[in-house]
């Protein structure tokens, strides 16, 4: 049963529920405190993962930029 709940939450957060199912799910959220808690946890985890992916991407870009300038400086020294 719990797996079905997580699948419903995923479907809702992914926006793949049809309008009627989404409205029914929203009503369930209002009436079921355990579902609301699970939903809050899943939504928070997704947001945390998105931020982490963004931070990892930013760090990769910074590292690539640093590598580029180090290589550029190295190449200009060998040209002299």
PDB file of C-alpha atoms in Angstrom:
ATOM      1  CA  UNK A   1       0.000   0.000   0.000  1.00  0.00           C
ATOM      2  CA  UNK A   2       2.798   2.433   0.905  1.00  0.00           C
ATOM      3  CA  UNK A   3       4.369   1.997  -2.536  1.00  0.00           C
ATOM      4  CA  UNK A   4       1.111   3.032  -4.172  1.00  0.00           C
ATOM      5  CA  UNK A   5       1.074   6.171  -2.013  1.00  0.00           C
ATOM      6  CA  UNK A   6       4.615   7.114  -3.068  1.00  0.00           C
ATOM      7  CA  UNK A   7       3.709   6.468  -6.725  1.00  0.00           C
ATOM      8  CA  UNK A   8       0.682   8.743  -6.421  1.00  0.00           C
ATOM      9  CA  UNK A   9       2.811  11.456  -4.830  1.00  0.00           C
ATOM     10  CA  UNK A  10       5.411  11.089  -7.596  1.00  0.00           C
ATOM     11  CA  UNK A  11       2.746  11.251 -10.295  1.00  0.00           C
ATOM     12  CA  UNK A  12       1.265  14.375  -8.729  1.00  0.00           C
ATOM     13  CA  UNK A  13       4.625  16.119  -8.327  1.00  0.00           C
ATOM     14  CA  UNK A  14       5.639  15.128 -11.866  1.00  0.00           C
ATOM     15  CA  UNK A  15       2.381  16.610 -13.177  1.00  0.00           C
ATOM     16  CA  UNK A  16       1.354  13.415 -14.944  1.00  0.00           C
ATOM     17  CA  UNK A  17      -1.992  12.953 -13.206  1.00  0.00           C
ATOM     18  CA  UNK A  18      -5.040  13.874 -15.207  1.00  0.00           C
ATOM     19  CA  UNK A  19      -6.990  16.823 -13.842  1.00  0.00           C
ATOM     20  CA  UNK A  20      -9.641  14.725 -12.106  1.00  0.00           C
ATOM     21  CA  UNK A  21      -7.063  12.484 -10.401  1.00  0.00           C
ATOM     22  CA  UNK A  22      -5.057  15.530  -9.299  1.00  0.00           C
ATOM     23  CA  UNK A  23      -8.140  17.118  -7.735  1.00  0.00           C
ATOM     24  CA  UNK A  24      -8.979  13.861  -5.963  1.00  0.00           C
ATOM     25  CA  UNK A  25      -5.400  13.638  -4.697  1.00  0.00           C
ATOM     26  CA  UNK A  26      -5.492  17.244  -3.454  1.00  0.00           C
ATOM     27  CA  UNK A  27      -8.686  16.411  -1.543  1.00  0.00           C
ATOM     28  CA  UNK A  28      -6.953  13.359  -0.051  1.00  0.00           C
ATOM     29  CA  UNK A  29      -4.084  15.626   1.040  1.00  0.00           C
ATOM     30  CA  UNK A  30      -6.530  17.882   2.868  1.00  0.00           C
ATOM     31  CA  UNK A  31      -8.204  14.981   4.668  1.00  0.00           C
ATOM     32  CA  UNK A  32      -5.313  12.612   5.400  1.00  0.00           C
ATOM     33  CA  UNK A  33      -2.584  13.871   7.725  1.00  0.00           C
ATOM     34  CA  UNK A  34      -0.349  10.815   7.103  1.00  0.00           C
ATOM     35  CA  UNK A  35      -0.537  11.385   3.343  1.00  0.00           C
ATOM     36  CA  UNK A  36       0.198  15.084   3.890  1.00  0.00           C
ATOM     37  CA  UNK A  37       3.269  14.162   5.913  1.00  0.00           C
ATOM     38  CA  UNK A  38       4.502  11.733   3.240  1.00  0.00           C
ATOM     39  CA  UNK A  39       3.840  14.357   0.569  1.00  0.00           C
ATOM     40  CA  UNK A  40       5.785  17.007   2.493  1.00  0.00           C
ATOM     41  CA  UNK A  41       8.720  14.629   2.928  1.00  0.00           C
ATOM     42  CA  UNK A  42       8.780  13.646  -0.757  1.00  0.00           C
ATOM     43  CA  UNK A  43       8.467  17.246  -1.942  1.00  0.00           C
ATOM     44  CA  UNK A  44      11.266  18.341   0.404  1.00  0.00           C
ATOM     45  CA  UNK A  45      13.537  15.525  -0.762  1.00  0.00           C
ATOM     46  CA  UNK A  46      12.953  16.452  -4.393  1.00  0.00           C
ATOM     47  CA  UNK A  47      13.753  20.105  -3.723  1.00  0.00           C
ATOM     48  CA  UNK A  48      16.898  19.144  -1.829  1.00  0.00           C
ATOM     49  CA  UNK A  49      18.054  16.903  -4.677  1.00  0.00           C
ATOM     50  CA  UNK A  50      17.420  19.633  -7.240  1.00  0.00           C
ATOM     51  CA  UNK A  51      19.487  22.108  -5.217  1.00  0.00           C
ATOM     52  CA  UNK A  52      22.263  19.567  -4.822  1.00  0.00           C
ATOM     53  CA  UNK A  53      22.294  18.863  -8.561  1.00  0.00           C
ATOM     54  CA  UNK A  54      22.479  22.602  -9.211  1.00  0.00           C
ATOM     55  CA  UNK A  55      25.312  23.005  -6.736  1.00  0.00           C
ATOM     56  CA  UNK A  56      27.194  20.095  -8.297  1.00  0.00           C
ATOM     57  CA  UNK A  57      26.710  21.660 -11.737  1.00  0.00           C
ATOM     58  CA  UNK A  58      27.979  25.028 -10.504  1.00  0.00           C
ATOM     59  CA  UNK A  59      31.022  23.370  -8.943  1.00  0.00           C
ATOM     60  CA  UNK A  60      31.701  21.545 -12.230  1.00  0.00           C
ATOM     61  CA  UNK A  61      31.540  24.817 -14.145  1.00  0.00           C
ATOM     62  CA  UNK A  62      33.896  26.491 -11.660  1.00  0.00           C
ATOM     63  CA  UNK A  63      36.339  23.598 -11.959  1.00  0.00           C
ATOM     64  CA  UNK A  64      36.165  23.656 -15.755  1.00  0.00           C
ATOM     65  CA  UNK A  65      36.807  27.417 -15.752  1.00  0.00           C
ATOM     66  CA  UNK A  66      39.755  27.006 -13.404  1.00  0.00           C
ATOM     67  CA  UNK A  67      41.191  24.201 -15.550  1.00  0.00           C
ATOM     68  CA  UNK A  68      40.778  26.328 -18.660  1.00  0.00           C
ATOM     69  CA  UNK A  69      42.669  29.285 -17.206  1.00  0.00           C
ATOM     70  CA  UNK A  70      45.396  27.071 -15.765  1.00  0.00           C
ATOM     71  CA  UNK A  71      45.873  25.413 -19.154  1.00  0.00           C
ATOM     72  CA  UNK A  72      45.839  28.788 -20.882  1.00  0.00           C
ATOM     73  CA  UNK A  73      48.479  30.144 -18.478  1.00  0.00           C
ATOM     74  CA  UNK A  74      50.574  27.008 -18.934  1.00  0.00           C
ATOM     75  CA  UNK A  75      50.395  27.319 -22.734  1.00  0.00           C
ATOM     76  CA  UNK A  76      51.364  30.990 -22.698  1.00  0.00           C
ATOM     77  CA  UNK A  77      54.461  30.198 -20.600  1.00  0.00           C
ATOM     78  CA  UNK A  78      55.591  27.537 -23.065  1.00  0.00           C
ATOM     79  CA  UNK A  79      55.159  29.957 -25.993  1.00  0.00           C
ATOM     80  CA  UNK A  80      57.741  32.373 -24.558  1.00  0.00           C
TER      81      UNK A  80
END
